PDB file of N, CA, C and O in Angstrom:
ATOM      1  N   UNK M 532       0.862  -1.164   0.000  1.00  0.00           N
ATOM      2  CA  UNK M 532       0.000   0.000   0.000  1.00  0.00           C
ATOM      3  C   UNK M 532       0.906   1.222   0.000  1.00  0.00           C
ATOM      4  O   UNK M 532       1.811   1.321   0.803  1.00  0.00           O
ATOM      5  N   UNK M 533       0.643   2.135  -0.925  1.00  0.00           N
ATOM      6  CA  UNK M 533       1.456   3.345  -0.956  1.00  0.00           C
ATOM      7  C   UNK M 533       1.194   4.166   0.301  1.00  0.00           C
ATOM      8  O   UNK M 533       0.088   4.173   0.844  1.00  0.00           O
ATOM      9  N   UNK M 534       2.218   4.833   0.748  1.00  0.00           N
ATOM     10  CA  UNK M 534       2.128   5.577   2.010  1.00  0.00           C
ATOM     11  C   UNK M 534       1.071   6.672   1.954  1.00  0.00           C
ATOM     12  O   UNK M 534       0.324   6.867   2.917  1.00  0.00           O
ATOM     13  N   UNK M 535       0.979   7.365   0.826  1.00  0.00           N
ATOM     14  CA  UNK M 535       0.004   8.460   0.756  1.00  0.00           C
ATOM     15  C   UNK M 535      -1.436   7.937   0.742  1.00  0.00           C
ATOM     16  O   UNK M 535      -2.312   8.521   1.372  1.00  0.00           O
ATOM     17  N   UNK M 536      -1.662   6.843   0.035  1.00  0.00           N
ATOM     18  CA  UNK M 536      -3.015   6.266   0.008  1.00  0.00           C
ATOM     19  C   UNK M 536      -3.380   5.686   1.372  1.00  0.00           C
ATOM     20  O   UNK M 536      -4.520   5.775   1.806  1.00  0.00           O
ATOM     21  N   UNK M 537      -2.399   5.080   2.032  1.00  0.00           N
ATOM     22  CA  UNK M 537      -2.640   4.534   3.365  1.00  0.00           C
ATOM     23  C   UNK M 537      -2.995   5.657   4.333  1.00  0.00           C
ATOM     24  O   UNK M 537      -3.916   5.522   5.130  1.00  0.00           O
ATOM     25  N   UNK M 538      -2.279   6.771   4.226  1.00  0.00           N
ATOM     26  CA  UNK M 538      -2.557   7.920   5.088  1.00  0.00           C
ATOM     27  C   UNK M 538      -3.944   8.498   4.803  1.00  0.00           C
ATOM     28  O   UNK M 538      -4.671   8.860   5.730  1.00  0.00           O
ATOM     29  N   UNK M 539      -4.312   8.584   3.519  1.00  0.00           N
ATOM     30  CA  UNK M 539      -5.644   9.094   3.161  1.00  0.00           C
ATOM     31  C   UNK M 539      -6.729   8.200   3.743  1.00  0.00           C
ATOM     32  O   UNK M 539      -7.741   8.685   4.260  1.00  0.00           O
ATOM     33  N   UNK M 540      -6.533   6.891   3.623  1.00  0.00           N
ATOM     34  CA  UNK M 540      -7.531   5.943   4.127  1.00  0.00           C
ATOM     35  C   UNK M 540      -7.686   6.088   5.633  1.00  0.00           C
ATOM     36  O   UNK M 540      -8.805   6.150   6.152  1.00  0.00           O
ATOM     37  N   UNK M 541      -6.578   6.146   6.348  1.00  0.00           N
ATOM     38  CA  UNK M 541      -6.621   6.258   7.806  1.00  0.00           C
ATOM     39  C   UNK M 541      -7.242   7.590   8.226  1.00  0.00           C
ATOM     40  O   UNK M 541      -8.028   7.640   9.173  1.00  0.00           O
ATOM     41  N   UNK M 542      -6.924   8.661   7.510  1.00  0.00           N
ATOM     42  CA  UNK M 542      -7.487   9.971   7.814  1.00  0.00           C
ATOM     43  C   UNK M 542      -8.996   9.966   7.608  1.00  0.00           C
ATOM     44  O   UNK M 542      -9.744  10.461   8.458  1.00  0.00           O
ATOM     45  N   UNK M 543      -9.441   9.412   6.480  1.00  0.00           N
ATOM     46  CA  UNK M 543     -10.883   9.357   6.212  1.00  0.00           C
ATOM     47  C   UNK M 543     -11.598   8.527   7.269  1.00  0.00           C
ATOM     48  O   UNK M 543     -12.688   8.897   7.723  1.00  0.00           O
ATOM     49  N   UNK M 544     -11.002   7.419   7.662  1.00  0.00           N
ATOM     50  CA  UNK M 544     -11.617   6.585   8.686  1.00  0.00           C
ATOM     51  C   UNK M 544     -11.734   7.326  10.013  1.00  0.00           C
ATOM     52  O   UNK M 544     -12.788   7.302  10.653  1.00  0.00           O
ATOM     53  N   UNK M 545     -10.672   8.008  10.406  1.00  0.00           N
ATOM     54  CA  UNK M 545     -10.659   8.717  11.684  1.00  0.00           C
ATOM     55  C   UNK M 545     -11.612   9.903  11.677  1.00  0.00           C
ATOM     56  O   UNK M 545     -12.408  10.077  12.611  1.00  0.00           O
ATOM     57  N   UNK M 546     -11.548  10.721  10.629  1.00  0.00           N
ATOM     58  CA  UNK M 546     -12.433  11.885  10.535  1.00  0.00           C
ATOM     59  C   UNK M 546     -13.893  11.419  10.491  1.00  0.00           C
ATOM     60  O   UNK M 546     -14.757  11.998  11.152  1.00  0.00           O
ATOM     61  N   UNK M 547     -14.143  10.377   9.740  1.00  0.00           N
ATOM     62  CA  UNK M 547     -15.505   9.855   9.648  1.00  0.00           C
ATOM     63  C   UNK M 547     -16.025   9.368  10.986  1.00  0.00           C
ATOM     64  O   UNK M 547     -17.160   9.647  11.365  1.00  0.00           O
ATOM     65  N   UNK M 548     -15.180   8.657  11.714  1.00  0.00           N
ATOM     66  CA  UNK M 548     -15.595   8.139  13.017  1.00  0.00           C
ATOM     67  C   UNK M 548     -15.892   9.281  13.986  1.00  0.00           C
ATOM     68  O   UNK M 548     -16.894   9.249  14.703  1.00  0.00           O
ATOM     69  N   UNK M 549     -15.039  10.305  13.982  1.00  0.00           N
ATOM     70  CA  UNK M 549     -15.245  11.458  14.864  1.00  0.00           C
ATOM     71  C   UNK M 549     -16.535  12.188  14.493  1.00  0.00           C
ATOM     72  O   UNK M 549     -17.347  12.514  15.364  1.00  0.00           O
ATOM     73  N   UNK M 550     -16.738  12.434  13.192  1.00  0.00           N
ATOM     74  CA  UNK M 550     -17.964  13.120  12.757  1.00  0.00           C
ATOM     75  C   UNK M 550     -19.204  12.310  13.122  1.00  0.00           C
ATOM     76  O   UNK M 550     -20.204  12.866  13.572  1.00  0.00           O
ATOM     77  N   UNK M 551     -19.138  11.008  12.912  1.00  0.00           N
ATOM     78  CA  UNK M 551     -20.282  10.153  13.209  1.00  0.00           C
ATOM     79  C   UNK M 551     -20.635  10.222  14.693  1.00  0.00           C
ATOM     80  O   UNK M 551     -21.800  10.407  15.056  1.00  0.00           O
ATOM     81  N   UNK M 552     -19.627  10.105  15.545  1.00  0.00           N
ATOM     82  CA  UNK M 552     -19.873  10.141  16.987  1.00  0.00           C
ATOM     83  C   UNK M 552     -20.331  11.518  17.455  1.00  0.00           C
ATOM     84  O   UNK M 552     -21.204  11.622  18.318  1.00  0.00           O
ATOM     85  N   UNK M 553     -19.756  12.583  16.887  1.00  0.00           N
ATOM     86  CA  UNK M 553     -20.190  13.936  17.251  1.00  0.00           C
ATOM     87  C   UNK M 553     -21.638  14.159  16.820  1.00  0.00           C
ATOM     88  O   UNK M 553     -22.417  14.759  17.561  1.00  0.00           O
ATOM     89  N   UNK M 554     -21.973  13.710  15.634  1.00  0.00           N
ATOM     90  CA  UNK M 554     -23.338  13.854  15.154  1.00  0.00           C
ATOM     91  C   UNK M 554     -24.331  13.144  16.050  1.00  0.00           C
ATOM     92  O   UNK M 554     -25.402  13.664  16.366  1.00  0.00           O
ATOM     93  N   UNK M 555     -23.967  11.940  16.459  1.00  0.00           N
ATOM     94  CA  UNK M 555     -24.849  11.185  17.358  1.00  0.00           C
ATOM     95  C   UNK M 555     -24.950  11.860  18.722  1.00  0.00           C
ATOM     96  O   UNK M 555     -26.021  11.877  19.325  1.00  0.00           O
ATOM     97  N   UNK M 556     -23.827  12.392  19.211  1.00  0.00           N
ATOM     98  CA  UNK M 556     -23.810  13.005  20.540  1.00  0.00           C
ATOM     99  C   UNK M 556     -24.689  14.244  20.605  1.00  0.00           C
ATOM    100  O   UNK M 556     -25.348  14.477  21.619  1.00  0.00           O
ATOM    101  N   UNK M 557     -24.703  15.031  19.536  1.00  0.00           N
ATOM    102  CA  UNK M 557     -25.496  16.262  19.550  1.00  0.00           C
ATOM    103  C   UNK M 557     -26.858  16.094  18.884  1.00  0.00           C
ATOM    104  O   UNK M 557     -27.637  17.031  18.816  1.00  0.00           O
ATOM    105  N   UNK M 558     -27.125  14.905  18.369  1.00  0.00           N
ATOM    106  CA  UNK M 558     -28.418  14.642  17.748  1.00  0.00           C
ATOM    107  C   UNK M 558     -28.539  15.154  16.328  1.00  0.00           C
ATOM    108  O   UNK M 558     -29.641  15.389  15.843  1.00  0.00           O
ATOM    109  N   UNK M 559     -27.408  15.344  15.655  1.00  0.00           N
ATOM    110  CA  UNK M 559     -27.410  15.841  14.282  1.00  0.00           C
ATOM    111  C   UNK M 559     -27.280  14.645  13.333  1.00  0.00           C
ATOM    112  O   UNK M 559     -26.185  14.124  13.117  1.00  0.00           O
ATOM    113  N   UNK M 560     -28.396  14.211  12.773  1.00  0.00           N
ATOM    114  CA  UNK M 560     -28.406  13.029  11.915  1.00  0.00           C
ATOM    115  C   UNK M 560     -27.608  13.229  10.631  1.00  0.00           C
ATOM    116  O   UNK M 560     -26.968  12.303  10.143  1.00  0.00           O
ATOM    117  N   UNK M 561     -27.622  14.434  10.083  1.00  0.00           N
ATOM    118  CA  UNK M 561     -26.887  14.706   8.850  1.00  0.00           C
ATOM    119  C   UNK M 561     -25.388  14.544   9.083  1.00  0.00           C
ATOM    120  O   UNK M 561     -24.688  13.901   8.306  1.00  0.00           O
ATOM    121  N   UNK M 562     -24.877  15.104  10.170  1.00  0.00           N
ATOM    122  CA  UNK M 562     -23.463  14.987  10.494  1.00  0.00           C
ATOM    123  C   UNK M 562     -23.080  13.533  10.751  1.00  0.00           C
ATOM    124  O   UNK M 562     -22.034  13.070  10.302  1.00  0.00           O
ATOM    125  N   UNK M 563     -23.935  12.809  11.438  1.00  0.00           N
ATOM    126  CA  UNK M 563     -23.674  11.391  11.704  1.00  0.00           C
ATOM    127  C   UNK M 563     -23.624  10.601  10.400  1.00  0.00           C
ATOM    128  O   UNK M 563     -22.752   9.745  10.213  1.00  0.00           O
ATOM    129  N   UNK M 564     -24.524  10.899   9.483  1.00  0.00           N
ATOM    130  CA  UNK M 564     -24.554  10.195   8.202  1.00  0.00           C
ATOM    131  C   UNK M 564     -23.325  10.538   7.359  1.00  0.00           C
ATOM    132  O   UNK M 564     -22.744   9.654   6.710  1.00  0.00           O
ATOM    133  N   UNK M 565     -22.924  11.793   7.359  1.00  0.00           N
ATOM    134  CA  UNK M 565     -21.722  12.188   6.619  1.00  0.00           C
ATOM    135  C   UNK M 565     -20.491  11.503   7.195  1.00  0.00           C
ATOM    136  O   UNK M 565     -19.622  11.050   6.452  1.00  0.00           O
ATOM    137  N   UNK M 566     -20.421  11.424   8.497  1.00  0.00           N
ATOM    138  CA  UNK M 566     -19.301  10.757   9.144  1.00  0.00           C
ATOM    139  C   UNK M 566     -19.249   9.286   8.806  1.00  0.00           C
ATOM    140  O   UNK M 566     -18.186   8.727   8.524  1.00  0.00           O
ATOM    141  N   UNK M 567     -20.397   8.651   8.807  1.00  0.00           N
ATOM    142  CA  UNK M 567     -20.463   7.233   8.459  1.00  0.00           C
ATOM    143  C   UNK M 567     -20.026   7.019   7.015  1.00  0.00           C
ATOM    144  O   UNK M 567     -19.318   6.064   6.695  1.00  0.00           O
ATOM    145  N   UNK M 568     -20.416   7.937   6.145  1.00  0.00           N
ATOM    146  CA  UNK M 568     -20.030   7.849   4.739  1.00  0.00           C
ATOM    147  C   UNK M 568     -18.522   7.995   4.567  1.00  0.00           C
ATOM    148  O   UNK M 568     -17.896   7.235   3.820  1.00  0.00           O
ATOM    149  N   UNK M 569     -17.923   8.957   5.259  1.00  0.00           N
ATOM    150  CA  UNK M 569     -16.475   9.148   5.172  1.00  0.00           C
ATOM    151  C   UNK M 569     -15.720   7.948   5.724  1.00  0.00           C
ATOM    152  O   UNK M 569     -14.704   7.534   5.173  1.00  0.00           O
ATOM    153  N   UNK M 570     -16.228   7.394   6.803  1.00  0.00           N
ATOM    154  CA  UNK M 570     -15.581   6.225   7.396  1.00  0.00           C
ATOM    155  C   UNK M 570     -15.625   5.048   6.422  1.00  0.00           C
ATOM    156  O   UNK M 570     -14.629   4.345   6.229  1.00  0.00           O
ATOM    157  N   UNK M 571     -16.764   4.854   5.774  1.00  0.00           N
ATOM    158  CA  UNK M 571     -16.899   3.772   4.801  1.00  0.00           C
ATOM    159  C   UNK M 571     -15.983   4.003   3.594  1.00  0.00           C
ATOM    160  O   UNK M 571     -15.379   3.061   3.071  1.00  0.00           O
ATOM    161  N   UNK M 572     -15.862   5.246   3.167  1.00  0.00           N
ATOM    162  CA  UNK M 572     -14.974   5.573   2.054  1.00  0.00           C
ATOM    163  C   UNK M 572     -13.526   5.232   2.411  1.00  0.00           C
ATOM    164  O   UNK M 572     -12.787   4.687   1.591  1.00  0.00           O
ATOM    165  N   UNK M 573     -13.131   5.535   3.629  1.00  0.00           N
ATOM    166  CA  UNK M 573     -11.790   5.195   4.090  1.00  0.00           C
ATOM    167  C   UNK M 573     -11.583   3.694   4.141  1.00  0.00           C
ATOM    168  O   UNK M 573     -10.519   3.184   3.776  1.00  0.00           O
ATOM    169  N   UNK M 574     -12.611   2.972   4.582  1.00  0.00           N
ATOM    170  CA  UNK M 574     -12.529   1.510   4.616  1.00  0.00           C
ATOM    171  C   UNK M 574     -12.367   0.942   3.212  1.00  0.00           C
ATOM    172  O   UNK M 574     -11.572   0.021   2.992  1.00  0.00           O
ATOM    173  N   UNK M 575     -13.106   1.486   2.261  1.00  0.00           N
ATOM    174  CA  UNK M 575     -13.002   1.013   0.882  1.00  0.00           C
ATOM    175  C   UNK M 575     -11.638   1.326   0.280  1.00  0.00           C
ATOM    176  O   UNK M 575     -11.054   0.498  -0.427  1.00  0.00           O
ATOM    177  N   UNK M 576     -11.122   2.518   0.553  1.00  0.00           N
ATOM    178  CA  UNK M 576      -9.796   2.890   0.038  1.00  0.00           C
ATOM    179  C   UNK M 576      -8.743   1.937   0.598  1.00  0.00           C
ATOM    180  O   UNK M 576      -7.862   1.467  -0.112  1.00  0.00           O
ATOM    181  N   UNK M 577      -8.841   1.628   1.880  1.00  0.00           N
ATOM    182  CA  UNK M 577      -7.895   0.724   2.519  1.00  0.00           C
ATOM    183  C   UNK M 577      -7.990  -0.676   1.906  1.00  0.00           C
ATOM    184  O   UNK M 577      -6.967  -1.307   1.610  1.00  0.00           O
ATOM    185  N   UNK M 578      -9.193  -1.159   1.694  1.00  0.00           N
ATOM    186  CA  UNK M 578      -9.386  -2.484   1.095  1.00  0.00           C
ATOM    187  C   UNK M 578      -8.846  -2.527  -0.326  1.00  0.00           C
ATOM    188  O   UNK M 578      -8.229  -3.518  -0.738  1.00  0.00           O
ATOM    189  N   UNK M 579      -9.047  -1.453  -1.075  1.00  0.00           N
ATOM    190  CA  UNK M 579      -8.537  -1.386  -2.450  1.00  0.00           C
ATOM    191  C   UNK M 579      -7.022  -1.484  -2.457  1.00  0.00           C
ATOM    192  O   UNK M 579      -6.441  -2.241  -3.243  1.00  0.00           O
ATOM    193  N   UNK M 580      -6.383  -0.739  -1.580  1.00  0.00           N
ATOM    194  CA  UNK M 580      -4.927  -0.756  -1.533  1.00  0.00           C
ATOM    195  C   UNK M 580      -4.397  -2.115  -1.080  1.00  0.00           C
ATOM    196  O   UNK M 580      -3.391  -2.598  -1.591  1.00  0.00           O
ATOM    197  N   UNK M 581      -5.069  -2.751  -0.140  1.00  0.00           N
ATOM    198  CA  UNK M 581      -4.655  -4.082   0.306  1.00  0.00           C
ATOM    199  C   UNK M 581      -4.800  -5.088  -0.826  1.00  0.00           C
ATOM    200  O   UNK M 581      -3.969  -5.977  -0.993  1.00  0.00           O
ATOM    201  N   UNK M 582      -5.848  -4.945  -1.619  1.00  0.00           N
ATOM    202  CA  UNK M 582      -6.039  -5.814  -2.777  1.00  0.00           C
ATOM    203  C   UNK M 582      -4.944  -5.619  -3.812  1.00  0.00           C
ATOM    204  O   UNK M 582      -4.434  -6.593  -4.392  1.00  0.00           O
ATOM    205  N   UNK M 583      -4.562  -4.380  -4.040  1.00  0.00           N
ATOM    206  CA  UNK M 583      -3.479  -4.103  -4.972  1.00  0.00           C
ATOM    207  C   UNK M 583      -2.178  -4.707  -4.484  1.00  0.00           C
ATOM    208  O   UNK M 583      -1.404  -5.266  -5.268  1.00  0.00           O
ATOM    209  N   UNK M 584      -1.930  -4.620  -3.185  1.00  0.00           N
ATOM    210  CA  UNK M 584      -0.722  -5.205  -2.610  1.00  0.00           C
ATOM    211  C   UNK M 584      -0.715  -6.730  -2.768  1.00  0.00           C
ATOM    212  O   UNK M 584       0.325  -7.333  -3.003  1.00  0.00           O
ATOM    213  N   UNK M 585      -1.865  -7.340  -2.617  1.00  0.00           N
ATOM    214  CA  UNK M 585      -1.951  -8.797  -2.733  1.00  0.00           C
ATOM    215  C   UNK M 585      -1.594  -9.269  -4.130  1.00  0.00           C
ATOM    216  O   UNK M 585      -0.981 -10.326  -4.310  1.00  0.00           O
ATOM    217  N   UNK M 586      -1.947  -8.503  -5.144  1.00  0.00           N
ATOM    218  CA  UNK M 586      -1.639  -8.890  -6.524  1.00  0.00           C
ATOM    219  C   UNK M 586      -0.190  -8.625  -6.882  1.00  0.00           C
ATOM    220  O   UNK M 586       0.330  -9.225  -7.809  1.00  0.00           O
ATOM    221  N   UNK M 587       0.463  -7.732  -6.157  1.00  0.00           N
ATOM    222  CA  UNK M 587       1.875  -7.445  -6.429  1.00  0.00           C
ATOM    223  C   UNK M 587       2.769  -8.618  -6.034  1.00  0.00           C
ATOM    224  O   UNK M 587       3.782  -8.855  -6.629  1.00  0.00           O
ATOM    225  N   UNK M 588       2.365  -9.309  -4.986  1.00  0.00           N
ATOM    226  CA  UNK M 588       3.211 -10.400  -4.457  1.00  0.00           C
ATOM    227  C   UNK M 588       2.899 -11.654  -5.142  1.00  0.00           C
ATOM    228  O   UNK M 588       2.485 -12.402  -5.559  1.00  0.00           O
TER     229      UNK M 588
END
């Protein structure tokens, strides 16, 4: 996994998790949904990079 893509994935996962929890804590459903979406995007980016690494070896 390239370092920059790995960093992007981890950042998206972390930001998404924080937004999701903040949205839930304050009762803001839109913020919670956006956070969940960002977290899922980070998960997908990470899975894509892991898949690319698997084919390299």
